[in-house]
mmCIF file of C-alpha atoms in Angstrom:
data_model
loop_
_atom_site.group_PDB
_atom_site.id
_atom_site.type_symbol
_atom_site.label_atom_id
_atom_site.label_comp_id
_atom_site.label_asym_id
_atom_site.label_seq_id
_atom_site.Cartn_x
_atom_site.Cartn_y
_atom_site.Cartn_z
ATOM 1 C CA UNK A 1 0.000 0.000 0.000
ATOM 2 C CA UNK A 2 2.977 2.497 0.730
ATOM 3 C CA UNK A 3 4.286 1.998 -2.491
ATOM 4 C CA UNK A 4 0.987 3.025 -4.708
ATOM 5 C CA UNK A 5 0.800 6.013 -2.860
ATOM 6 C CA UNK A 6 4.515 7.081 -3.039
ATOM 7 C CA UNK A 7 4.404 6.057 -6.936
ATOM 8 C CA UNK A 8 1.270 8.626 -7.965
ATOM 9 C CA UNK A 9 2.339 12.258 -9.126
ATOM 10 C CA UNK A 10 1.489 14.894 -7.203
ATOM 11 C CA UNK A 11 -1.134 17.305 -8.788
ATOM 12 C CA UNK A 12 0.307 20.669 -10.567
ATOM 13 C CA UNK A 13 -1.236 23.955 -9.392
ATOM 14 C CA UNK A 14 -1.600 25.516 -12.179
ATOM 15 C CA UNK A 15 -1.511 29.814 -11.647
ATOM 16 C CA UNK A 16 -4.425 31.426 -13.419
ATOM 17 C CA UNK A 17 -4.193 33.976 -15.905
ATOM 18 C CA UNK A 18 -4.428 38.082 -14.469
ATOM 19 C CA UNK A 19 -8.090 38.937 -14.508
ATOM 20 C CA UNK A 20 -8.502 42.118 -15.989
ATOM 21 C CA UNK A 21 -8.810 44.653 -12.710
ATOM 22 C CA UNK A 22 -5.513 43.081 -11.521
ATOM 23 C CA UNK A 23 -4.203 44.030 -15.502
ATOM 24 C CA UNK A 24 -5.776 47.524 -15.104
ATOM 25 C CA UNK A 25 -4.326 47.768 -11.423
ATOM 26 C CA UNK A 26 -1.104 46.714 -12.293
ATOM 27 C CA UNK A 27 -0.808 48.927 -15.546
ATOM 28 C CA UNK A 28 -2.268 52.009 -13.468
ATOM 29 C CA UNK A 29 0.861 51.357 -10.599
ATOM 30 C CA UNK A 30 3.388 51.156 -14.091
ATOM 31 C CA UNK A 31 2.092 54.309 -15.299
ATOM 32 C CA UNK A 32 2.412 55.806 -11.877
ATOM 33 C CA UNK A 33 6.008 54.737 -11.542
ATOM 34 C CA UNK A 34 6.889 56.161 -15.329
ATOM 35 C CA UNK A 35 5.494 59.787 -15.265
ATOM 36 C CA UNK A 36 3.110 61.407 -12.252
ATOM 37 C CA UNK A 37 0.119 63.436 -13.574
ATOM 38 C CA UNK A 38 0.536 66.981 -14.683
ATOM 39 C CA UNK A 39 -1.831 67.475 -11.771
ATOM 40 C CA UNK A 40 0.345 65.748 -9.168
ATOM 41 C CA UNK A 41 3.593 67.647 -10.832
ATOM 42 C CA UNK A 42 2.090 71.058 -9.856
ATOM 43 C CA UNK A 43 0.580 69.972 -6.524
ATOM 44 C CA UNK A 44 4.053 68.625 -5.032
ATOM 45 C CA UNK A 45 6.073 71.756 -6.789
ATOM 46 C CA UNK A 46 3.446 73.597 -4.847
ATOM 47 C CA UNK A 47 3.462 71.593 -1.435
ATOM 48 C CA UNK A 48 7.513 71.791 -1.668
ATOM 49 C CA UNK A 49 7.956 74.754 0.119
ATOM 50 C CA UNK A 50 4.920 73.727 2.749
ATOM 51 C CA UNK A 51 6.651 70.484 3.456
ATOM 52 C CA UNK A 52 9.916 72.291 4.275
ATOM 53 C CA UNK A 53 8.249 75.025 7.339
ATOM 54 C CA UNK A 54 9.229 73.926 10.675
ATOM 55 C CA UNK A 55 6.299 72.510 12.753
ATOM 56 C CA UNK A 56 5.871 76.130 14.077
ATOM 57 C CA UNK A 57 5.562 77.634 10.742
ATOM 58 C CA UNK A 58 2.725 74.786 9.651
ATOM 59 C CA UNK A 59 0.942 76.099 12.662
ATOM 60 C CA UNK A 60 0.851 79.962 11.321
ATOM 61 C CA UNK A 61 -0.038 78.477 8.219
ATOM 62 C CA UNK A 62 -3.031 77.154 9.748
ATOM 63 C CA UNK A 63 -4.153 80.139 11.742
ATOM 64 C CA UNK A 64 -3.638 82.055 8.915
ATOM 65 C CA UNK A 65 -6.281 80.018 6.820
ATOM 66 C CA UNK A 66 -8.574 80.227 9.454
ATOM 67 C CA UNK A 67 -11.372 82.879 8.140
ATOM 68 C CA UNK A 68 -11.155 80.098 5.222
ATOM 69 C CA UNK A 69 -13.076 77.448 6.648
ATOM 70 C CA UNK A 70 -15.783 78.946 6.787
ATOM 71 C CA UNK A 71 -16.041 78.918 2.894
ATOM 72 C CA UNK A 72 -14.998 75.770 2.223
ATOM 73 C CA UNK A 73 -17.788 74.823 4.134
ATOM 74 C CA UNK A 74 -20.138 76.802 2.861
ATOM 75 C CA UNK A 75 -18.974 75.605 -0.793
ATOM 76 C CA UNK A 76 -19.781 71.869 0.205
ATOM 77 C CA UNK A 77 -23.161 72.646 1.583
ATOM 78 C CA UNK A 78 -24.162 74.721 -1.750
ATOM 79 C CA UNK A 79 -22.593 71.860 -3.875
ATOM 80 C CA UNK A 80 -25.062 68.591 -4.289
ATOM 81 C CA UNK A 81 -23.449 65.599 -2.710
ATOM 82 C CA UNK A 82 -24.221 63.423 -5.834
ATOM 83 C CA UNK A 83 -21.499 66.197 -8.154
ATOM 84 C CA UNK A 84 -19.247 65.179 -4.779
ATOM 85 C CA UNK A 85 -19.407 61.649 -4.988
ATOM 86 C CA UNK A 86 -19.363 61.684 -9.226
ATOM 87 C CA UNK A 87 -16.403 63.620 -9.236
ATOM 88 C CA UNK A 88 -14.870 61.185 -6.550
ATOM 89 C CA UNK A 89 -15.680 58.240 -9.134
ATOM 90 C CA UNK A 90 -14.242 59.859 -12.093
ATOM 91 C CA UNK A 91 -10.795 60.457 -10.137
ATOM 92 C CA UNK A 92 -10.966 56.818 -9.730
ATOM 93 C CA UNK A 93 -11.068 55.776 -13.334
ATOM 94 C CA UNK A 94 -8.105 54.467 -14.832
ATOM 95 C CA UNK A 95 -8.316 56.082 -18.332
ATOM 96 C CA UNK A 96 -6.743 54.148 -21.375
ATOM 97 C CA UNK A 97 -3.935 55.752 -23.142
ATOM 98 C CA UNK A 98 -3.721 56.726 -26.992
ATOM 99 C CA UNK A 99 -2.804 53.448 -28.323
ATOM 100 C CA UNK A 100 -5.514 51.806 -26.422
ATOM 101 C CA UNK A 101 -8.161 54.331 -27.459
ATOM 102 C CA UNK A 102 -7.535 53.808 -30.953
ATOM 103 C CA UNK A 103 -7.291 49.986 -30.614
ATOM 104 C CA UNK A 104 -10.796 50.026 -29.151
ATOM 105 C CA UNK A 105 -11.928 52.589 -31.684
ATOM 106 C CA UNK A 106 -11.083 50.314 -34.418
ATOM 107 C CA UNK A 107 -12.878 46.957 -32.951
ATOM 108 C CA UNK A 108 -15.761 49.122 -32.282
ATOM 109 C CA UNK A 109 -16.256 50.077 -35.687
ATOM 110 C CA UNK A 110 -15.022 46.711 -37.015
ATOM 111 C CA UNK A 111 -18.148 44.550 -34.951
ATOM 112 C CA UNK A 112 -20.697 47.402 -36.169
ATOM 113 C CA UNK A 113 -20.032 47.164 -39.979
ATOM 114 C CA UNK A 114 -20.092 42.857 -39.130
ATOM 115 C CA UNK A 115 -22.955 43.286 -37.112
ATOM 116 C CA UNK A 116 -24.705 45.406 -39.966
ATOM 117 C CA UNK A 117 -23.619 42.852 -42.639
ATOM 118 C CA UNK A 118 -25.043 40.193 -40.384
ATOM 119 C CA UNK A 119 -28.482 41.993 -40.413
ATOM 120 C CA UNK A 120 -28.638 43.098 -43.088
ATOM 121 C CA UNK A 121 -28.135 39.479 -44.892
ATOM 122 C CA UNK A 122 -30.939 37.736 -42.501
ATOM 123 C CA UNK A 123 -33.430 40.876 -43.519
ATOM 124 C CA UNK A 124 -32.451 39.991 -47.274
ATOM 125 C CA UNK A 125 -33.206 36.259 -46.664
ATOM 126 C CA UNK A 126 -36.216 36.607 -45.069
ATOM 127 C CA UNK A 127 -37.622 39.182 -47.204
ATOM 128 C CA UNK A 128 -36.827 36.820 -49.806
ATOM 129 C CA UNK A 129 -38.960 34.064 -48.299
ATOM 130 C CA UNK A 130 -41.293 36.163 -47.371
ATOM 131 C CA UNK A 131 -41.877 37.470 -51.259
ATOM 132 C CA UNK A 132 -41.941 33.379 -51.598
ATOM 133 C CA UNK A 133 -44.744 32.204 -49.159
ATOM 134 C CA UNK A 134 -46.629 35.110 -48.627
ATOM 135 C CA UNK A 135 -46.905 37.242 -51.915
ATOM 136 C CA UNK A 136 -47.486 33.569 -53.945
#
């Protein structure tokens, strides 16, 4: 009995293929590493000099936007929470580059003009039968 068990093979694990958020996520974190946003480039150029002030100097920084707050807030109460939470979506969307537009582009025309052929040929046929059996 020891010896059929030691003489079977043991079973391969086989990894699966990247499903296509982890291909997104991982091209996203690529395209990150590359080249930041233009966005992010002027935000940290901007934050530089913040991040240098001493602790101290955050602090004036902070009293001195103050009377501010009282904006802001008013600004989020006069803005709908729905424009809040879509623009929070659309920050989250990975958006395809050039090549990939195009590529899309293309298959999306491609499948219409087959899809049109398609119908087009089953409304000839059947019009066809139709002048047949009915218009006898």
């Amino acid at each position: 009995m020891a010896e059929q068990s030691s003489g079977r093979k043991k079973a391969r694990i086989r990894k699966s293929a990247p499903t296509v958020r982890e291909r997104v996520e991982a091209a996203s974190a690529e395209r990150e590493e590359k080249k930041p946003g233009r966005l992010r480039q002027v935000t940290t150029k901007v934050a530089a000099p913040a991040k240098k002030l001493r602790l101290k100097d955050r602090r004036a920084t902070k009293t001195l936007t103050k009377p501010l707050r009282p904006v802001g807030r008013a600004l989020r109460w006069l803005v709908p929470k729905y424009l809040i939470n879509a623009w929070r979506e659309v920050r989250q969307v990975v958006w395809p580059n050039r090549r990939d537009t195009w590529r899309l582009t293309l298959a999306v025309f491609i499948f219409a003009i087959v899809f049109g052929a398609l119908v087009a040929g089953v409304d000839k046929g059947l019009d066809e039968v139709f002048k047949k059996l009915v218009l006898k």
